[in-house]
Coordinates of C-alpha atoms in Angstrom, one line a residue:
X1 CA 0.0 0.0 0.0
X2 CA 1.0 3.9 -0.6
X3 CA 2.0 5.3 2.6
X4 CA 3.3 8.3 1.2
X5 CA 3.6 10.4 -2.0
X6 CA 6.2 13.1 -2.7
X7 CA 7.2 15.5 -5.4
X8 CA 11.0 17.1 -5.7
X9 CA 13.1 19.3 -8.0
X10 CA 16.0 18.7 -9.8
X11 CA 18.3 19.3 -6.9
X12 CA 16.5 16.8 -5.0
X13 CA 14.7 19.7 -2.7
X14 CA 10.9 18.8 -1.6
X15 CA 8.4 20.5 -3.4
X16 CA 5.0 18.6 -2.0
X17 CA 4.9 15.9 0.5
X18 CA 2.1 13.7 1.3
X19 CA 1.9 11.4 4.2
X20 CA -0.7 9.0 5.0
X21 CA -0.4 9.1 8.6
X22 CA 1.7 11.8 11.1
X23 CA 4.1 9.1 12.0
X24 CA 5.6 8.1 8.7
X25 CA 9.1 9.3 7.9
X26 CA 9.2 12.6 5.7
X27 CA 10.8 13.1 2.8
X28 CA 14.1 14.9 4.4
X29 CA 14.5 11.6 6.5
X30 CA 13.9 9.0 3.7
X31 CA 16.4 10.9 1.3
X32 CA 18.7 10.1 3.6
X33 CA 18.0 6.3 3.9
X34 CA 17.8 6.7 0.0
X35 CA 21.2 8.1 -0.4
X36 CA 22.5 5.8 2.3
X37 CA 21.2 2.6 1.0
X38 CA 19.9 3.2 -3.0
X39 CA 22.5 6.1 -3.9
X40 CA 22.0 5.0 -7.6
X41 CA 18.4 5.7 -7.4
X42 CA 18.8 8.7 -5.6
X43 CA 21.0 10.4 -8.7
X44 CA 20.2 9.4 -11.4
X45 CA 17.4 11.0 -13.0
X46 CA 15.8 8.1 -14.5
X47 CA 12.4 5.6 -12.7
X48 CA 13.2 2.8 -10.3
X49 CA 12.8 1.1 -7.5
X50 CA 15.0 0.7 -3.8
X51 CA 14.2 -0.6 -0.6
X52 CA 14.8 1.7 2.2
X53 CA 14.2 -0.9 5.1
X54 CA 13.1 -4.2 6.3
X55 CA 9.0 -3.1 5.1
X56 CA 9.4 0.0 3.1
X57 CA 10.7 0.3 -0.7
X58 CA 10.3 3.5 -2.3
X59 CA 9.5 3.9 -6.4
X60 CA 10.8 6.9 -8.3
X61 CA 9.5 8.6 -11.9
X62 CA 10.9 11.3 -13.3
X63 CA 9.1 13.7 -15.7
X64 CA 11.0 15.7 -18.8
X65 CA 11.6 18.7 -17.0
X66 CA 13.4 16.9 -14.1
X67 CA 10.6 16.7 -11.6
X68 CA 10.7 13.6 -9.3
X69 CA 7.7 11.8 -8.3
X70 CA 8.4 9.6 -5.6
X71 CA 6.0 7.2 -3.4
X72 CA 6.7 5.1 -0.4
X73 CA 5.2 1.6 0.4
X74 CA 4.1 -0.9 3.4
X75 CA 2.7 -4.3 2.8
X76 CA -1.2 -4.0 3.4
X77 CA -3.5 -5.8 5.2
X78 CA -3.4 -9.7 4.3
X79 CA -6.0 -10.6 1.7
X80 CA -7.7 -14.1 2.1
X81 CA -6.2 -16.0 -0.5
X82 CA -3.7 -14.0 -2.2
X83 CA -0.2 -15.8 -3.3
X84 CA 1.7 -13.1 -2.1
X85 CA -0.2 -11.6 1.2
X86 CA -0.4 -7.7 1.8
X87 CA 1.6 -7.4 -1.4
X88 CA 0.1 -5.8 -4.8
X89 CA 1.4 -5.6 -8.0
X90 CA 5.1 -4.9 -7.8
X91 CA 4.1 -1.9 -11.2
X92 CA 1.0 -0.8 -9.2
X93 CA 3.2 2.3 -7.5
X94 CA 5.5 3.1 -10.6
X95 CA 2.2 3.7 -12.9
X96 CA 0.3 5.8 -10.2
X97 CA 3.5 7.9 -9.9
X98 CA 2.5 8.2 -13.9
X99 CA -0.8 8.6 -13.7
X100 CA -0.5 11.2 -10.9
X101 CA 1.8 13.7 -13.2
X102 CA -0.3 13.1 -16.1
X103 CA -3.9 13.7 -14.3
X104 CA -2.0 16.9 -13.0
X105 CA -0.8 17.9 -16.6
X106 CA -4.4 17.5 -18.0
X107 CA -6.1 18.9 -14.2
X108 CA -4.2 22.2 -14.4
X109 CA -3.8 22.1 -18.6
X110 CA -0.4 22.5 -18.7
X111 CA 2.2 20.6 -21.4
X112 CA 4.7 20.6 -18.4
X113 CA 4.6 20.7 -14.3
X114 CA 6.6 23.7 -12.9
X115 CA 7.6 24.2 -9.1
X116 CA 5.5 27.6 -8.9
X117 CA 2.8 25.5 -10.1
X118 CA 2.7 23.0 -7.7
X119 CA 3.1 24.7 -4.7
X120 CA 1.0 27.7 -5.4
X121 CA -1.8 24.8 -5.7
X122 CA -0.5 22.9 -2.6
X123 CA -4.0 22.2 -1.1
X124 CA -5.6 21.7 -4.7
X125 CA -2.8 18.7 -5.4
X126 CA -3.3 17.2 -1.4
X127 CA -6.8 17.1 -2.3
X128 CA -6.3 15.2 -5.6
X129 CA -3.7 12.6 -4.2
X130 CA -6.4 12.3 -1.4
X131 CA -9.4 11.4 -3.6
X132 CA -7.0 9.2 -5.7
X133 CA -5.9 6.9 -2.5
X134 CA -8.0 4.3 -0.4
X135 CA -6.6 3.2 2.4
X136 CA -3.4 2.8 0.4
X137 CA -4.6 1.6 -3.1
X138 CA -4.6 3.5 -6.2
X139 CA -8.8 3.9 -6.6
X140 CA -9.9 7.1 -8.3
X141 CA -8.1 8.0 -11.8
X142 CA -11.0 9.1 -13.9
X143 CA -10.3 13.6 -14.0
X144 CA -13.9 14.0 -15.0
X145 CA -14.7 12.6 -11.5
X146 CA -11.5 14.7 -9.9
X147 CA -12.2 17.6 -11.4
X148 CA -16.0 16.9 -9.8
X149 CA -14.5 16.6 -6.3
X150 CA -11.8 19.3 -6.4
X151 CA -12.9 21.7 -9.0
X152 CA -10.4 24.2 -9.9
X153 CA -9.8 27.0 -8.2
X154 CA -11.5 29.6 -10.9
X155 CA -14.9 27.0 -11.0
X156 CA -14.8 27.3 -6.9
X157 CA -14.8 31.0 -6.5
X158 CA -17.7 30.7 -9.3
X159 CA -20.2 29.1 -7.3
X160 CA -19.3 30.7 -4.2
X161 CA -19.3 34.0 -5.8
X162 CA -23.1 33.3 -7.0
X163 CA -24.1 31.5 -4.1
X164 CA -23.1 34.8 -1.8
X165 CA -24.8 37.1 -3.9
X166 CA -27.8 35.2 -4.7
X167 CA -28.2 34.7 -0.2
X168 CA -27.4 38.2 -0.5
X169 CA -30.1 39.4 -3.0
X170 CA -32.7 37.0 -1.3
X171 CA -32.1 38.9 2.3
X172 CA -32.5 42.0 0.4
X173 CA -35.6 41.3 -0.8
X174 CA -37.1 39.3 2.5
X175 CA -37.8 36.0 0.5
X176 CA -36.6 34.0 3.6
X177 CA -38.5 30.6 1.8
X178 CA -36.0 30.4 -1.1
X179 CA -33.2 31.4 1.3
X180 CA -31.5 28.0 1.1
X181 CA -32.4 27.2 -3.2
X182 CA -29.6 26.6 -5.0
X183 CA -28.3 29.6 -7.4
X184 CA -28.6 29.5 -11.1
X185 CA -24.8 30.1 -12.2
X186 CA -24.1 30.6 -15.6
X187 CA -20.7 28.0 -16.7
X188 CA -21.2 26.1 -13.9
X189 CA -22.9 22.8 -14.3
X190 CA -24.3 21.5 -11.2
X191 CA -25.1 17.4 -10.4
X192 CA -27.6 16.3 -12.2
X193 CA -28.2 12.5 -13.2
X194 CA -25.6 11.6 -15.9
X195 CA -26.1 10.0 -19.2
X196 CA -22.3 8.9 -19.0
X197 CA -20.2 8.7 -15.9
X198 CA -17.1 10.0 -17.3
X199 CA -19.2 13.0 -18.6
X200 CA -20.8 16.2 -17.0
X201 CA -24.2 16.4 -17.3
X202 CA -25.9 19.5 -19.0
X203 CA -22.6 21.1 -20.5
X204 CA -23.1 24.0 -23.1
X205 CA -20.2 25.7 -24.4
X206 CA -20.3 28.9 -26.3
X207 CA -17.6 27.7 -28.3
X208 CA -17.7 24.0 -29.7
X209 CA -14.6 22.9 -30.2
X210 CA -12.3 19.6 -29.9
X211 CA -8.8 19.1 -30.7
X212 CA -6.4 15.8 -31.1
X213 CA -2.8 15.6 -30.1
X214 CA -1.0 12.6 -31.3
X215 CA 2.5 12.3 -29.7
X216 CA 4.7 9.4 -30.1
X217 CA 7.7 8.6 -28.3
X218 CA 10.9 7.2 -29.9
X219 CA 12.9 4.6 -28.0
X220 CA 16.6 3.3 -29.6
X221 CA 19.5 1.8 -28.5
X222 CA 22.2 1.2 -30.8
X223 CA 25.5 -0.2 -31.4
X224 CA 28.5 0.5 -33.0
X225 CA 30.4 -3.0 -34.9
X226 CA 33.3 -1.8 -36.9
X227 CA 33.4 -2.9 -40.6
X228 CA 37.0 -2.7 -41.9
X229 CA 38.5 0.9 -41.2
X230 CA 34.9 2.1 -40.4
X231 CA 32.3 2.0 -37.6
X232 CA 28.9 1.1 -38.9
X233 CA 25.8 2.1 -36.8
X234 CA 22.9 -0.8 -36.1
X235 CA 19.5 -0.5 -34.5
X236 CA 19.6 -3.9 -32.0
X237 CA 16.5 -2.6 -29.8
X238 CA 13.5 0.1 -31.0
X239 CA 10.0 0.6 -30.1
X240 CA 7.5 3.8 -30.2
X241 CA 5.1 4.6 -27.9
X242 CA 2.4 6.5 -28.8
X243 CA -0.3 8.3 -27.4
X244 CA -3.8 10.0 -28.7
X245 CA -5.1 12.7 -26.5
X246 CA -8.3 14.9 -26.6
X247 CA -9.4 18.5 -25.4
X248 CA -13.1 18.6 -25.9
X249 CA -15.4 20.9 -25.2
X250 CA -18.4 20.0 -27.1
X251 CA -22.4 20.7 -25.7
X252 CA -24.9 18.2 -24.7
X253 CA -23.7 14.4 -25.1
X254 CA -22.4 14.0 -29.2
X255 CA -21.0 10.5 -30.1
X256 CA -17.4 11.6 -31.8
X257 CA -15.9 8.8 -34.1
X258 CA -12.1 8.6 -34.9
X259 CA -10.9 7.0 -38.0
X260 CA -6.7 6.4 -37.8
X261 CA -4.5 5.4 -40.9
X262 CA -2.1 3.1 -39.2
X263 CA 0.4 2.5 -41.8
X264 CA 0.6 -0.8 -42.0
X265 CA 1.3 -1.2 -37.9
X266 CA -0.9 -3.6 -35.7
X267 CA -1.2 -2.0 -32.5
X268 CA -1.8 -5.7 -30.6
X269 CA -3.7 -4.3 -27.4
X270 CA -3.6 -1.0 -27.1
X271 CA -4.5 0.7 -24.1
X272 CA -7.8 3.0 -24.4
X273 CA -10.3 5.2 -22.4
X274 CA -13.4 3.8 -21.0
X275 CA -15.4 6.0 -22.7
X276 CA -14.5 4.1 -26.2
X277 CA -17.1 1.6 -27.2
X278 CA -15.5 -1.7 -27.6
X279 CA -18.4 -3.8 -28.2
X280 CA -19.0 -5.5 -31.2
X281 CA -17.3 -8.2 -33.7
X282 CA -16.5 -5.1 -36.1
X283 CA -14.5 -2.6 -33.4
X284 CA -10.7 -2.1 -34.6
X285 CA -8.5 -0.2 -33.0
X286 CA -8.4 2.0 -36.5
X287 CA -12.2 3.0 -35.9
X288 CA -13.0 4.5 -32.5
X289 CA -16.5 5.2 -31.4
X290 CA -16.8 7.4 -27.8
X291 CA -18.8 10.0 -26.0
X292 CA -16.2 12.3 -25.0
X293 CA -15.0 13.3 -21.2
X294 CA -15.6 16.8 -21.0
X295 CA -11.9 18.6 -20.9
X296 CA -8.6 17.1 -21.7
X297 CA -8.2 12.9 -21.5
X298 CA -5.9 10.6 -22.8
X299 CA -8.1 8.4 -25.6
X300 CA -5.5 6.0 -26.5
X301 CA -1.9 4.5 -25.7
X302 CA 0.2 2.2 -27.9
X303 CA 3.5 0.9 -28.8
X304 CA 4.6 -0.1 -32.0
X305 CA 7.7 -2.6 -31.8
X306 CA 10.7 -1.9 -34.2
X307 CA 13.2 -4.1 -33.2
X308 CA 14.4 -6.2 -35.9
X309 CA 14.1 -10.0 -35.3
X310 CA 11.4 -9.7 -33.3
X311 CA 8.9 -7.5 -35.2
X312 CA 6.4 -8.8 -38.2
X313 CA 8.4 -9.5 -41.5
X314 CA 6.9 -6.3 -42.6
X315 CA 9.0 -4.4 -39.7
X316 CA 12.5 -5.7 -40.5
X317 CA 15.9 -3.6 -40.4
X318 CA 15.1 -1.5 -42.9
X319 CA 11.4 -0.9 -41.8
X320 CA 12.9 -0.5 -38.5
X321 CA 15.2 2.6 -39.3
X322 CA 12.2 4.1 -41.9
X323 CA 10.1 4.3 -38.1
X324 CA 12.6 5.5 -36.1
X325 CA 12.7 9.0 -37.1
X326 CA 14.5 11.5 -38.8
X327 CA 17.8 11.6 -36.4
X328 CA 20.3 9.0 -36.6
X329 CA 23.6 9.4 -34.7
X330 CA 27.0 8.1 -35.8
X331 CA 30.2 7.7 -33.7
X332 CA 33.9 7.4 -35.6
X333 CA 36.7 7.0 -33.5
X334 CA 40.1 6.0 -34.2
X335 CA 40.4 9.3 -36.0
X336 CA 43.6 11.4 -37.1
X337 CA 47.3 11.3 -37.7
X338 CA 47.4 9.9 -34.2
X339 CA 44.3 8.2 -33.9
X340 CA 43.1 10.2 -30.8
X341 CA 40.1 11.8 -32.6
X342 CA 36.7 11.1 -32.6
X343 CA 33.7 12.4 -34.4
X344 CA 30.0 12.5 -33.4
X345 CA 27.6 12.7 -36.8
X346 CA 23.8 13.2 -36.6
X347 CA 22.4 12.2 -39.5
X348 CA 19.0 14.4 -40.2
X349 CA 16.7 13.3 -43.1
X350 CA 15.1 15.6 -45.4
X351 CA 11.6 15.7 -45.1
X352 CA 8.6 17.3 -47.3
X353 CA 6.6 17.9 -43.5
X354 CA 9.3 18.7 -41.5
X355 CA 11.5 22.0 -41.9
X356 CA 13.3 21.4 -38.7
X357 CA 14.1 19.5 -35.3
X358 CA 14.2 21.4 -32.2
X359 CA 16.7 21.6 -29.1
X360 CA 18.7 18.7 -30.2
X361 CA 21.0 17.6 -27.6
X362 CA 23.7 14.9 -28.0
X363 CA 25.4 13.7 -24.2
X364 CA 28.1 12.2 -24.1
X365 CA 29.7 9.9 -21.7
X366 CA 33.3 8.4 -21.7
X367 CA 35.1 6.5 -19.0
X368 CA 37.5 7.2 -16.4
X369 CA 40.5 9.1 -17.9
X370 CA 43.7 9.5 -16.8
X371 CA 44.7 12.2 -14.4
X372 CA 44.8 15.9 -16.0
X373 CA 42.8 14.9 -19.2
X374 CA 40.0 16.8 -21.0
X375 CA 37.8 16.1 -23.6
X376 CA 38.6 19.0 -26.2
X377 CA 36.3 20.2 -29.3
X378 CA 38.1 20.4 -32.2
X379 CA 35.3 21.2 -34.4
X380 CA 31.4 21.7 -34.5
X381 CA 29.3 22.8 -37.5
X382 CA 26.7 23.4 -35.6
X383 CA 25.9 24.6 -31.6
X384 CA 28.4 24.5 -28.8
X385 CA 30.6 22.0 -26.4
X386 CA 30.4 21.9 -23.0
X387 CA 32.7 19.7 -20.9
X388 CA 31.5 19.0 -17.2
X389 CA 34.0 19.5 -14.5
X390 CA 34.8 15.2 -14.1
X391 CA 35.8 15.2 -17.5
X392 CA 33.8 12.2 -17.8
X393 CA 30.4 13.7 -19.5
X394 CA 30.2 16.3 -21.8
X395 CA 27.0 18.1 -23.5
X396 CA 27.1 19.2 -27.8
X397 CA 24.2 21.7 -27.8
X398 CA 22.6 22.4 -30.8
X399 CA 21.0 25.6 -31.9
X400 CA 17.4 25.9 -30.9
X401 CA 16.2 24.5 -34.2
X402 CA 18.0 22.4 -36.9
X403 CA 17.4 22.1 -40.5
X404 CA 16.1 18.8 -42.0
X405 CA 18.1 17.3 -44.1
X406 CA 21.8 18.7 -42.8
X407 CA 24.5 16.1 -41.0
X408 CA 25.8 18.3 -38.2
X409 CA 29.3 17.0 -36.8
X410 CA 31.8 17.5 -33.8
X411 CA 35.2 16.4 -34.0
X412 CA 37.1 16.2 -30.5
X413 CA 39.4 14.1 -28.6
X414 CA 40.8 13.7 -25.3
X415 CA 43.9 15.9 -24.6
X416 CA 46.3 14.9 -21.9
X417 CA 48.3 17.1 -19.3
X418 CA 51.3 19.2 -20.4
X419 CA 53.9 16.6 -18.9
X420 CA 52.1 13.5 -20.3
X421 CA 53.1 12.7 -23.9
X422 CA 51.1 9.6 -24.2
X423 CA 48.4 9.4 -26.2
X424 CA 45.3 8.3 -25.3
X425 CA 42.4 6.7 -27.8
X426 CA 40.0 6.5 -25.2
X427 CA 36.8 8.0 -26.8
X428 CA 32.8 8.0 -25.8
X429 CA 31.2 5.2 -24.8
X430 CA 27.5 6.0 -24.7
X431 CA 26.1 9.1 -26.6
X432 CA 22.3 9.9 -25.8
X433 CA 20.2 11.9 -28.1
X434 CA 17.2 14.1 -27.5
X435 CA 15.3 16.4 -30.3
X436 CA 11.7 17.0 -30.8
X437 CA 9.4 18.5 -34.1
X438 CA 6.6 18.5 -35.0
X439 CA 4.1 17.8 -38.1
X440 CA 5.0 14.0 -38.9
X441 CA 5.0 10.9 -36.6
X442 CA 7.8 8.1 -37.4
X443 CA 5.3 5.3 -37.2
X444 CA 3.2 7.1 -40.4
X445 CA 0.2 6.9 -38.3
X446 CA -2.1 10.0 -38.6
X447 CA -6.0 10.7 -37.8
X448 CA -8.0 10.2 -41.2
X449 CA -11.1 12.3 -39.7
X450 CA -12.8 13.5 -36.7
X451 CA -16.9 12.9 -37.1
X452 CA -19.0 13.9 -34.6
X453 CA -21.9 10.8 -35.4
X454 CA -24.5 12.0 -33.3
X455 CA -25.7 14.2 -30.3
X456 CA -24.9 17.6 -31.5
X457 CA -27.5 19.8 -33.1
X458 CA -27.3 20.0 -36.5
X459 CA -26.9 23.7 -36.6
X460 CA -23.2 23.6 -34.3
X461 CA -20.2 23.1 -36.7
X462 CA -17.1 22.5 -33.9
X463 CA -14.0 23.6 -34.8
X464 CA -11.3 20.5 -34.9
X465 CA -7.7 20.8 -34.6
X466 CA -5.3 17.8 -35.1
X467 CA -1.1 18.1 -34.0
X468 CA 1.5 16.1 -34.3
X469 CA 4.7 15.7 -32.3
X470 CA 7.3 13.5 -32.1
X471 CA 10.1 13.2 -29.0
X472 CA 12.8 11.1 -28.1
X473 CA 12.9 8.9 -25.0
X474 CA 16.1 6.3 -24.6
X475 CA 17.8 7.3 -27.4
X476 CA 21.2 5.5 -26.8
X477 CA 24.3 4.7 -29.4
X478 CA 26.8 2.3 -27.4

């Protein structure tokens, strides 16, 4: 069971803390245990797991800005039965820590969480992690049914607001017998019976309007076999994961259905939102019929696997590398009169879609070198080079957007101390990518069309809005 939730920066200070009961440890006590007994865990910025005691592990996720979401459990209360008692799923805490940042992303409409954010909405994100938890267990996900219980702050001061001067008005006039009726607020949709639990009842928006955001993920790890006097670059491990998400605000309850061109992918078992109507012989994940959540929700999640060997005969090598993207990075090392040089190559495809990539980022990592050694840029074509003070990472920055179809390069190599006149051919040993655009998704998969079937009066024409955006997860070349 959850026993405690907490949210840090990317210097490891607290930013929101949530404990289950006043006797628990707090965060500034369990870092320490972290860093005492899980010190991996504790700095790297990447999700795991570490226990912390004899009935205590703790689970971390990171999000893209460098927020850490951390929980802490106990085993539960023994359930008659179970195989392992007072245990749940050992993935139970990683994906609430997942779901949590997400349901905040969509609760407070935001593409990423900031520290301002959270903590000027301390009580608003107790009061979400609260209704999420039941004695311990991951219970309440749905936002539609969130938003219900802790509306937002703006929707709050709305019905108060009205409710004051409505009691106000009423005292006014002397009309003590409709002292206590409920006020008529305009934009604020109070309970009434539900044709859909996931949807508010009674909505009407001035503005009609729904838009699709289809986001996939790109996940590589490559390696580097040399070929005669040249390093070749192979894909040995890819996969995408993708995601479909909806804003809608649409009036009354209108029956949207989403047709997807899937390239030629079959998505197996992707993950979808209740609201999607799966019954039926005829449902495919390419045709998807729903009454839409009112707001922002996640319709659909899939993964499309790449690697070669293991994909359909369709999806081979070649396949592979068509779906991974337009960046491909190259290492070369071995390089010069006295083979001390290295080069770093990104290879970036033209496209007809895509003008450029934006804030690509190469890290590099090499191993320990000898005493009074520093990695030195000879040159770049494109960005800058920054060295970190261990000499054993080092960051190429390129410029805040890059041209399709250019093959940026930095040439560098590790220079030793003045009274050393050895020379050393050490050269990276893990380069890890990251780069975003948007207007094409690697997989090919795009929405077809956006029908609204039934449910909306004829004379409301919505306005619909389809994006696309692609960004890089473990990008790795070893």
């Amino acid at each position: 069971m959850i026993v405690a939730v907490f949210i840090a920066d990317s210097r490891q200070e607290l930013v929101f803390q949530y404990l289950v009961s006043s006797d628990l440890p707090g965060y500034k006590s369990l870092r320490n245990r972290i860093q005492t007994m899980a010190p991996t865990l504790a700095a790297e910025p990447q999700a795991g797991k570490a226990s912390v005691g004899r009935s205590m592990e703790v689970y971390k996720h990171v999000s893209p800005n460098g927020l850490a979401f951390w929980c802490a459990t106990k085993p539960g209360p023994t359930t008659p039965g179970a195989k392992h008692p007072g245990v749940g799923h050992p993935a139970e805490p990683l994906v609430f820590l997942q779901t949590l940042e997400t349901l905040l992303l969509h609760y407070f409409d935001k593409d990423q969480l900031s520290v301002a954010k959270i903590r000027n909405n301390y009580d608003r994100v107790t009061m979400l992690v609260y209704s999420m938890l039941d004695a311990g267990e991951p219970a309440n996900v749905d936002l539609g049914r969130l938003q219900e219980m802790v509306p937002l702050r703006r929707d709050l001061a709305k019905v108060v607001n009205a409710t004051a001067s409505s009691l106000g008005k009423r005292l006014t006039q002397g009309d003590s017998h409709a002292l206590f009726a409920l006020p008529n607020v305009q934009g604020v949709s109070l309970p009434t019976e539900k044709s859909v639990p996931w949807r508010t009842a009674g909505l009407v928006f001035a503005d009609n309007e729904l838009y699709v955001d289809a986001t996939e993920t790109v996940n590589a790890v490559f390696r580097r076999s040399t070929h005669g006097a040249r390093d070749r670059t192979r894909c040995v491990s890819a996969f995408l994961e993708g995601t479909i998400d909806f804003n809608s605000h649409l009036t009354g309850d209108p029956t949207v259905l989403v047709r997807l061109d899937l390239s030629g992918h079959k998505l197996a078992v992707p993950a979808l939102h209740r609201c999607v109507d799966t019954q039926g012989t005829d449902f495919h994940a390419s045709r998807l019929r729903f009454v839409p959540p009112d707001g922002k929700f996640r319709l659909m999640r899939y993964v499309v696997d790449l690697t070669p060997g293991t994909a359909p005969a369709s999806h081979q090598h070649s396949r592979a590398l068509a779906n991974l993207g337009l960046v491909v990075p190259e290492l070369q090392s071995a390089l010069g009169a006295n083979r001390d040089e290295f080069e770093v190559t990104l290879d970036i495809a033209p496209s007809t879609t895509v003008s450029a990539v934006d804030n690509v980022q190469v890290a590099l990592h090499f191993p320990q070198l000898p005493s009074g050694a520093r990695v030195k840029a000879l040159r770049t074509t494109h960005g800058r080079f920054e060295n970190s003070v261990d000499n054993r990472d080092a960051l190429w920055l390129l410029d805040k957007t890059t041209s399709t179809g250019t093959r940026p390069v930095l040439r560098a190599c590790i220079e030793n101390s003045a009274d050393d006149t050895t020379t050393t051919t050490t050269t990276a040993t893990t380069l890890r990518v990251s780069y975003a655009h948007k207007g094409l998704l690697p997989s090919g998969i795009k929405v077809d069309a956006v029908d609204i079937v039934a449910g909306l009066p004829s004379t409301i024409k919505p306005f619909k809005g389809v994006k696309y955006l692609v960004k890089t997860g473990d990008f790795v070349l070893r």
